[in-house]
Amino acid sequence: MLNNKLLLWSITVACAGFLFGFDTAVISGADQPIQALWQTSDLTHGLFIMSSALWGTVLGALGANIPCDRFGRKTTLIAIGVLYLLSALGSALATDPVTFSVMRFIGGIGVGVSSIAVPAYIAEIAPAAQRGRLVALYQFQIVFGILIAFLSNYLLADTFLLSWRWMLGIEALPAAIYLLLVFFVPESPRWLLLHKQDHQAASQILHAVGEPSPQHLITQIESEHQQRASENLFSHAYRWPILLAFLLAFFNQLSGINFVIYFAPRIFSLAGLDSSAALLSSAGIGLVNLLFTVLGMVLIDKAGRKTLLVIGSIGYILSLAALTIAFQLSLAGNLVVAFIFMFIASHAVGQGAVIWVFISEIFPNSVRTKGQSLGCGTHWVLAALITLVMPAVLGSFTPTDIFGFFTVMMVLQLICVLWLFPETRGKSIEELGISLSDSR
């Protein structure tokens, strides 16, 4: 049974994921109206409009370990709220592509930092038996944010003049609410121990979240840290968790998930749906994503991380192969929608549910946020590159080519998961940090 304070604090912090998801998906509704308004080329549109937030995300993810370790998880979580709020208001009021891109870049920094700080925080306050589903709350909030963004875009599309400004600006409301609530969560007990040597505060927080033996865990944390404190991330000891984090992030983006989320209306238009049906189908993506993320959360501490990755990989392969054939044979648009929904379900129950949990638990305390930055940085560099080139790719390659490529990548993912990936459920992050670092 989940401790009430643990659940409340985890949900509050995970709300940064709602802003992540909303910010990621909301641009899909502004994509074509903005290009028509400012008359940008495909390359300029991809670089300045569609991928500017993702380049901010790359910077945020790669540098997030610095504020997380120096100023603490809580202070970093507060800063994330400020970045989201500024970005939402600034991008909604922008009058030219450059200003718009800068504001989206700022929001992207918030996304990148949150992808490190939130999983790290929840992993560091959660007991081992509940860590999977609590960290997966972050992914739930991401997909909930995506769903609300798609629904919001659909409802606002014909409601106001220059409705894209309202689509982007409405994010300021949840950003302000998150910013207020996050002031009331405590600091990570592991950060207090390792960076402030505050045993009393750490013990109180561990007791509050239901840890049965806080003093024993504190001893274990300090013992593990003493063994690893002098090593840097790129020492020989961490080559195995580094490889696992890199591969998981690499395949996450080479599944095509951000391509589908960012360009859903265009994909459905290519399948023959009109603009209204395309936007409504995009909202369906958000709903399927949410439902199967909940299923992933239910299963992650029972079936385990590796099992979900195998199930998701098989679903990826089947749905992407079906999409490849559907576009090749010019099948009905409704079939394309169904296969896209199958793809989203496979992602949500597999990679989507697992990635933030797995990367946050495989590194020792001393290098956790650095290791997360490497894995998540890989994820976001690829996401930014895909979004940057995709408008041009859509103009040069057929959907059959694109989905065929993603199918091959997912066959490779399945092979890697079966061959290389360990199971991590039910073990403390100290146990995992030692065993994975010493296992190869």
Coordinates of C-alpha atoms in Angstrom, one line a residue:
M1 CA 0.0 0.0 0.0
L2 CA 1.4 3.4 -1.0
N3 CA 2.2 5.9 1.7
N4 CA 0.1 9.0 1.3
K5 CA 2.9 11.5 1.5
L6 CA 5.0 9.5 -0.9
L7 CA 2.2 9.4 -3.4
L8 CA 1.4 13.1 -3.0
W9 CA 5.0 14.2 -3.4
S10 CA 5.5 11.9 -6.4
I11 CA 2.4 13.1 -8.2
T12 CA 3.3 16.8 -7.5
V13 CA 6.8 16.4 -8.9
A14 CA 5.6 14.3 -11.8
C15 CA 3.3 17.2 -12.9
A16 CA 6.4 18.6 -14.5
G17 CA 5.8 15.7 -16.9
F18 CA 2.4 17.1 -17.8
L19 CA 4.0 20.3 -18.9
F20 CA 6.7 18.3 -20.8
G21 CA 3.9 16.4 -22.7
F22 CA 1.8 19.5 -23.3
D23 CA 4.7 21.5 -24.5
T24 CA 5.9 18.6 -26.8
A25 CA 2.5 18.1 -28.5
V26 CA 1.0 21.5 -28.5
I27 CA 3.3 22.6 -31.4
S28 CA 1.5 20.1 -33.7
G29 CA -1.5 22.4 -33.9
A30 CA 0.6 25.5 -34.6
D31 CA 2.8 23.7 -37.1
Q32 CA 1.1 24.5 -40.4
P33 CA -0.6 27.8 -39.4
I34 CA 2.7 29.3 -38.4
Q35 CA 4.5 28.2 -41.6
A36 CA 1.7 29.8 -43.6
L37 CA 1.8 33.0 -41.5
W38 CA 5.5 33.6 -41.7
Q39 CA 6.1 31.9 -45.1
T40 CA 9.1 29.9 -44.0
S41 CA 10.9 27.3 -46.1
D42 CA 10.7 23.6 -44.9
L43 CA 14.3 23.7 -43.6
T44 CA 13.8 27.0 -41.8
H45 CA 10.5 25.8 -40.4
G46 CA 12.1 22.6 -39.2
L47 CA 15.1 24.4 -37.7
F48 CA 13.5 27.5 -36.0
I49 CA 9.9 26.5 -35.4
M50 CA 9.6 22.8 -34.9
S51 CA 12.9 21.8 -33.4
S52 CA 14.0 24.9 -31.4
A53 CA 12.4 23.5 -28.3
L54 CA 14.1 20.2 -28.8
W55 CA 17.5 21.9 -29.0
G56 CA 16.7 23.5 -25.7
T57 CA 15.8 20.1 -24.4
V58 CA 19.2 18.8 -25.5
L59 CA 21.0 21.6 -23.6
G60 CA 18.7 21.1 -20.6
A61 CA 19.2 17.3 -20.5
L62 CA 23.0 17.5 -21.0
G63 CA 23.5 20.1 -18.3
A64 CA 20.8 19.1 -15.8
N65 CA 23.2 17.2 -13.5
I66 CA 24.9 20.5 -12.6
P67 CA 21.9 22.3 -10.9
C68 CA 20.6 18.9 -9.6
D69 CA 23.8 18.2 -7.8
R70 CA 24.9 21.7 -6.9
F71 CA 21.6 23.3 -5.8
G72 CA 19.4 20.2 -5.1
R73 CA 16.6 18.4 -6.8
K74 CA 13.9 20.7 -5.3
T75 CA 15.4 24.0 -6.4
T76 CA 15.9 22.5 -9.8
L77 CA 12.2 21.5 -10.0
I78 CA 11.2 25.0 -9.0
A79 CA 13.3 26.5 -11.8
I80 CA 11.7 24.1 -14.3
G81 CA 8.3 25.7 -13.5
V82 CA 9.7 29.2 -14.1
L83 CA 11.1 28.1 -17.5
Y84 CA 7.7 26.6 -18.6
L85 CA 5.8 29.6 -17.6
L86 CA 8.1 32.0 -19.4
S87 CA 8.1 29.9 -22.5
A88 CA 4.3 29.6 -22.7
L89 CA 3.7 33.3 -22.4
G90 CA 6.6 34.3 -24.7
S91 CA 5.8 31.9 -27.6
A92 CA 2.2 32.9 -27.5
L93 CA 3.1 36.6 -27.9
A94 CA 6.0 36.2 -30.3
T95 CA 5.7 38.4 -33.5
D96 CA 8.5 36.8 -35.6
P97 CA 10.2 33.4 -36.0
V98 CA 13.3 34.3 -34.1
T99 CA 11.5 35.4 -30.9
F100 CA 9.2 32.4 -31.2
S101 CA 12.2 30.1 -31.5
V102 CA 13.9 31.6 -28.4
M103 CA 10.8 31.2 -26.3
R104 CA 10.3 27.6 -27.4
F105 CA 14.0 27.0 -26.7
I106 CA 13.6 28.2 -23.1
G107 CA 10.6 25.8 -22.7
G108 CA 12.8 23.0 -24.2
I109 CA 15.4 23.6 -21.5
G110 CA 12.6 23.0 -18.9
V111 CA 11.7 19.7 -20.7
G112 CA 15.3 18.6 -20.7
V113 CA 16.0 19.4 -17.1
S114 CA 12.8 17.8 -16.0
S115 CA 13.6 14.5 -17.8
I116 CA 16.6 14.3 -15.4
A117 CA 15.4 15.9 -12.2
V118 CA 11.9 14.3 -11.9
P119 CA 12.9 10.6 -12.4
A120 CA 15.9 11.2 -10.1
Y121 CA 13.8 12.8 -7.4
I122 CA 11.1 10.1 -7.4
A123 CA 13.6 7.2 -7.6
E124 CA 15.5 8.7 -4.6
I125 CA 12.4 8.9 -2.4
A126 CA 10.6 5.7 -3.4
P127 CA 11.1 2.3 -1.8
A128 CA 12.3 -0.4 -4.2
A129 CA 9.0 -2.3 -4.4
Q130 CA 7.1 0.8 -5.6
R131 CA 9.8 2.7 -7.5
G132 CA 8.8 1.5 -10.9
R133 CA 5.2 2.7 -10.9
L134 CA 6.0 5.9 -9.0
V135 CA 8.7 7.0 -11.5
A136 CA 6.3 5.9 -14.2
L137 CA 3.9 8.6 -12.9
Y138 CA 6.2 11.0 -14.8
Q139 CA 5.5 9.2 -18.1
F140 CA 1.8 9.1 -17.2
Q141 CA 1.8 12.9 -16.8
I142 CA 3.7 13.3 -20.0
V143 CA 1.1 11.4 -22.0
F144 CA -1.7 13.1 -20.1
G145 CA -0.2 16.4 -21.1
I146 CA 0.0 15.2 -24.7
L147 CA -3.7 14.2 -24.7
I148 CA -4.8 17.5 -23.2
A149 CA -2.7 19.4 -25.7
F150 CA -4.3 17.5 -28.7
L151 CA -7.7 18.1 -27.2
S152 CA -7.0 21.7 -26.5
N153 CA -5.7 22.2 -30.1
Y154 CA -8.8 20.6 -31.5
L155 CA -11.2 22.8 -29.4
L156 CA -9.3 26.0 -30.0
A157 CA -8.6 25.5 -33.7
D158 CA -11.5 27.6 -35.0
T159 CA -12.4 29.4 -31.8
F160 CA -10.2 32.5 -31.9
L161 CA -8.4 34.6 -34.5
L162 CA -4.8 33.4 -34.7
S163 CA -5.9 30.4 -32.5
W164 CA -2.3 29.0 -32.5
R165 CA -1.4 31.7 -30.0
W166 CA -4.1 30.5 -27.6
M167 CA -3.0 26.9 -28.1
L168 CA 0.5 27.8 -26.9
G169 CA -0.4 30.4 -24.3
I170 CA -2.8 28.3 -22.3
E171 CA 0.1 26.2 -21.0
A172 CA 0.9 29.1 -18.7
L173 CA -2.0 28.1 -16.4
P174 CA -0.8 24.5 -15.5
A175 CA 2.8 25.9 -15.4
A176 CA 1.7 28.4 -12.7
I177 CA -0.1 25.7 -10.7
Y178 CA 2.9 23.3 -10.8
L179 CA 5.2 26.1 -9.7
L180 CA 3.1 26.8 -6.7
L181 CA 2.7 23.2 -5.6
V182 CA 6.3 22.2 -6.0
F183 CA 7.4 24.6 -3.2
F184 CA 5.7 22.2 -0.8
V185 CA 7.7 19.0 -1.5
P186 CA 10.8 18.1 0.5
E187 CA 14.3 17.7 -0.8
S188 CA 15.6 14.3 -1.9
P189 CA 16.9 12.4 1.1
R190 CA 19.8 11.0 -0.8
W191 CA 20.8 14.4 -2.0
L192 CA 20.7 15.7 1.6
L193 CA 22.9 12.8 2.7
L194 CA 25.5 13.0 0.0
H195 CA 25.7 16.7 -0.6
K196 CA 24.7 18.3 2.8
Q197 CA 25.5 15.4 5.2
D198 CA 22.1 16.1 6.8
H199 CA 21.3 12.8 8.4
Q200 CA 18.4 14.1 10.5
A201 CA 16.5 15.6 7.6
A202 CA 17.1 12.6 5.4
S203 CA 16.0 10.2 8.1
Q204 CA 12.8 12.2 8.7
I205 CA 11.9 12.2 5.0
L206 CA 12.7 8.5 4.6
H207 CA 10.5 7.8 7.6
A208 CA 7.7 10.0 6.1
V209 CA 7.6 8.0 2.9
G210 CA 7.3 4.7 4.7
E211 CA 10.8 3.4 4.6
P212 CA 10.8 0.6 7.2
S213 CA 14.4 1.0 8.3
P214 CA 15.7 4.5 7.5
Q215 CA 18.9 4.2 9.5
H216 CA 19.8 0.9 7.7
L217 CA 19.2 2.5 4.3
I218 CA 21.2 5.5 5.2
T219 CA 24.1 3.2 6.1
Q220 CA 23.7 1.4 2.8
I221 CA 23.6 4.7 0.8
E222 CA 26.8 6.0 2.5
S223 CA 28.6 2.7 2.1
E224 CA 27.8 2.6 -1.6
H225 CA 28.8 6.2 -2.0
Q226 CA 32.2 5.7 -0.3
Q227 CA 33.0 2.9 -2.7
R228 CA 32.1 5.0 -5.8
A229 CA 32.6 8.7 -4.8
S230 CA 36.1 9.0 -6.3
E231 CA 35.1 7.6 -9.7
N232 CA 33.8 9.7 -12.6
L233 CA 31.0 8.7 -15.0
F234 CA 33.4 7.6 -17.8
S235 CA 35.5 5.3 -15.7
H236 CA 35.7 1.7 -16.6
A237 CA 33.3 0.6 -13.9
Y238 CA 30.3 2.3 -15.5
R239 CA 30.7 1.2 -19.1
W240 CA 27.8 -1.3 -18.8
P241 CA 25.1 1.1 -17.5
I242 CA 26.3 3.7 -20.0
L243 CA 25.8 1.3 -22.8
L244 CA 22.4 0.3 -21.6
A245 CA 21.3 3.9 -21.2
F246 CA 22.6 4.9 -24.6
L247 CA 20.9 1.9 -26.4
L248 CA 17.5 2.5 -24.7
A249 CA 17.5 6.2 -25.6
F250 CA 18.8 5.5 -29.1
F251 CA 16.1 3.1 -29.9
N252 CA 13.4 5.2 -28.2
Q253 CA 13.8 7.8 -30.9
L254 CA 14.5 5.5 -33.8
S255 CA 11.1 4.0 -33.2
G256 CA 9.6 7.1 -34.7
I257 CA 7.6 8.2 -31.7
N258 CA 8.5 11.9 -31.8
F259 CA 7.9 11.9 -35.6
V260 CA 4.3 10.6 -35.0
I261 CA 3.6 12.9 -32.0
Y262 CA 5.0 16.1 -33.7
F263 CA 3.6 15.4 -37.2
A264 CA 0.4 13.5 -36.5
P265 CA -1.9 15.8 -38.4
R266 CA 0.5 15.7 -41.5
I267 CA 0.7 11.9 -41.3
F268 CA -3.1 11.6 -41.2
S269 CA -3.5 14.2 -44.0
L270 CA -1.1 12.1 -46.2
A271 CA -3.4 9.1 -45.5
G272 CA -6.3 11.1 -47.0
L273 CA -8.1 12.5 -43.9
D274 CA -9.3 16.2 -43.9
S275 CA -7.8 18.7 -41.5
S276 CA -10.6 18.4 -38.9
A277 CA -10.5 14.6 -38.9
A278 CA -6.7 14.7 -38.7
L279 CA -6.7 16.9 -35.6
L280 CA -9.4 14.7 -34.0
S281 CA -7.4 11.5 -34.8
S282 CA -4.4 13.2 -33.2
A283 CA -6.4 13.6 -30.0
G284 CA -7.1 9.8 -30.2
I285 CA -3.4 9.3 -30.1
G286 CA -3.3 11.0 -26.8
L287 CA -6.1 8.9 -25.4
V288 CA -4.5 5.6 -26.5
N289 CA -1.2 6.7 -25.1
L290 CA -2.8 7.5 -21.8
L291 CA -4.7 4.2 -21.5
F292 CA -1.7 2.0 -22.3
T293 CA 0.6 4.1 -20.1
V294 CA -1.6 3.2 -17.2
L295 CA -1.3 -0.5 -18.2
G296 CA 2.4 -0.1 -18.3
M297 CA 2.4 1.5 -14.8
V298 CA 0.3 -1.4 -13.5
L299 CA 2.7 -4.0 -15.0
I300 CA 6.2 -2.4 -14.5
D301 CA 6.7 -3.6 -10.9
K302 CA 5.0 -7.0 -11.5
A303 CA 6.1 -8.1 -15.0
G304 CA 9.3 -6.2 -14.9
R305 CA 11.1 -3.7 -17.1
K306 CA 12.6 -6.2 -19.6
T307 CA 9.3 -8.0 -20.2
L308 CA 7.6 -4.7 -21.1
L309 CA 10.4 -3.8 -23.4
V310 CA 10.0 -7.1 -25.2
I311 CA 6.2 -6.7 -25.5
G312 CA 6.6 -3.2 -26.7
S313 CA 9.3 -4.1 -29.3
I314 CA 7.0 -6.8 -30.8
G315 CA 4.1 -4.3 -31.0
Y316 CA 6.4 -1.7 -32.6
I317 CA 7.5 -4.2 -35.3
L318 CA 3.9 -5.3 -36.2
S319 CA 2.4 -1.8 -36.2
L320 CA 5.3 -0.2 -38.2
A321 CA 5.3 -3.0 -40.7
A322 CA 1.5 -2.6 -41.1
L323 CA 1.9 1.1 -41.7
T324 CA 4.7 0.5 -44.3
I325 CA 2.3 -1.8 -46.2
A326 CA -0.7 0.5 -45.8
F327 CA 1.0 3.5 -47.3
Q328 CA 2.6 1.3 -50.1
L329 CA -0.9 0.0 -51.1
S330 CA -2.7 3.3 -50.5
L331 CA -5.1 1.7 -48.0
A332 CA -8.0 3.6 -46.4
G333 CA -7.1 6.4 -44.0
N334 CA -9.0 4.7 -41.1
L335 CA -6.6 1.7 -41.4
V336 CA -3.6 4.1 -41.0
V337 CA -5.3 5.6 -37.9
A338 CA -5.8 2.1 -36.4
F339 CA -2.1 1.1 -37.1
I340 CA -0.9 4.4 -35.6
F341 CA -3.0 3.7 -32.5
M342 CA -1.4 0.2 -32.3
F343 CA 2.1 1.8 -32.6
I344 CA 1.3 4.3 -29.8
A345 CA -0.1 1.5 -27.5
S346 CA 3.1 -0.5 -28.1
H347 CA 5.2 2.5 -27.2
A348 CA 3.2 3.4 -24.1
V349 CA 3.3 -0.1 -22.5
G350 CA 7.0 -0.6 -23.4
Q351 CA 9.6 2.1 -24.0
G352 CA 7.3 4.8 -22.7
A353 CA 6.7 3.2 -19.4
V354 CA 10.3 1.9 -18.9
I355 CA 12.7 4.5 -20.2
W356 CA 12.7 7.1 -17.4
V357 CA 12.5 4.4 -14.7
F358 CA 15.3 2.3 -16.1
I359 CA 17.8 5.2 -16.8
S360 CA 17.1 6.6 -13.3
E361 CA 17.9 3.3 -11.4
I362 CA 20.9 1.8 -13.2
F363 CA 23.5 4.3 -12.1
P364 CA 25.0 4.6 -8.5
N365 CA 24.1 7.7 -6.4
S366 CA 27.4 9.4 -7.0
V367 CA 26.9 9.6 -10.8
R368 CA 23.1 9.2 -11.2
T369 CA 22.3 12.5 -12.7
K370 CA 25.4 12.5 -14.8
G371 CA 24.4 9.1 -16.2
Q372 CA 20.9 10.3 -16.7
S373 CA 22.2 13.3 -18.6
L374 CA 24.1 11.0 -20.9
G375 CA 21.2 8.7 -21.6
C376 CA 18.6 11.4 -21.8
G377 CA 20.9 13.7 -23.8
T378 CA 21.2 10.9 -26.4
H379 CA 17.4 10.7 -26.5
W380 CA 17.0 14.4 -27.0
V381 CA 19.8 14.9 -29.6
L382 CA 18.1 12.3 -31.8
A383 CA 14.7 13.8 -31.2
A384 CA 15.9 17.2 -32.2
L385 CA 17.6 15.8 -35.3
I386 CA 14.6 13.9 -36.4
T387 CA 12.3 16.9 -35.9
L388 CA 14.8 19.2 -37.7
V389 CA 15.0 17.1 -40.9
M390 CA 11.5 15.6 -41.0
P391 CA 9.8 18.4 -42.9
A392 CA 12.5 17.9 -45.6
V393 CA 12.3 14.1 -45.3
L394 CA 8.6 14.2 -45.8
G395 CA 9.2 16.1 -49.0
S396 CA 11.8 13.7 -50.3
F397 CA 10.8 10.3 -49.1
T398 CA 7.5 8.4 -49.1
P399 CA 5.7 7.4 -45.8
T400 CA 6.5 3.8 -46.9
D401 CA 10.2 4.6 -46.8
I402 CA 10.0 6.3 -43.5
F403 CA 8.0 3.7 -41.7
G404 CA 10.0 0.9 -43.2
F405 CA 13.2 2.4 -41.7
F406 CA 11.6 2.6 -38.3
T407 CA 10.5 -1.1 -38.6
V408 CA 14.1 -2.2 -39.2
M409 CA 15.3 -0.2 -36.2
M410 CA 12.7 -1.9 -33.9
V411 CA 13.8 -5.4 -35.0
L412 CA 17.3 -4.3 -33.9
Q413 CA 15.9 -3.1 -30.6
L414 CA 14.2 -6.4 -29.9
I415 CA 17.5 -8.3 -30.5
C416 CA 19.3 -5.9 -28.1
V417 CA 16.7 -6.2 -25.3
L418 CA 16.7 -10.0 -25.4
W419 CA 20.4 -10.2 -25.5
L420 CA 21.7 -7.4 -23.4
F421 CA 19.2 -5.9 -21.0
P422 CA 19.0 -7.1 -17.3
E423 CA 15.9 -7.1 -15.1
T424 CA 16.0 -4.3 -12.4
R425 CA 12.6 -4.6 -10.6
G426 CA 12.5 -5.2 -6.9
K427 CA 16.1 -4.1 -6.2
S428 CA 17.3 -1.0 -4.4
I429 CA 19.1 1.6 -6.5
E430 CA 22.2 1.0 -4.3
E431 CA 22.1 -2.7 -5.1
L432 CA 21.7 -2.0 -8.8
G433 CA 24.4 0.6 -8.8
I434 CA 26.9 -1.9 -7.4
S435 CA 25.8 -5.0 -9.4
L436 CA 25.6 -3.3 -12.8
S437 CA 28.8 -1.4 -12.4
D438 CA 30.7 -4.6 -11.4
S439 CA 28.9 -7.1 -13.7
R440 CA 30.8 -6.7 -16.9

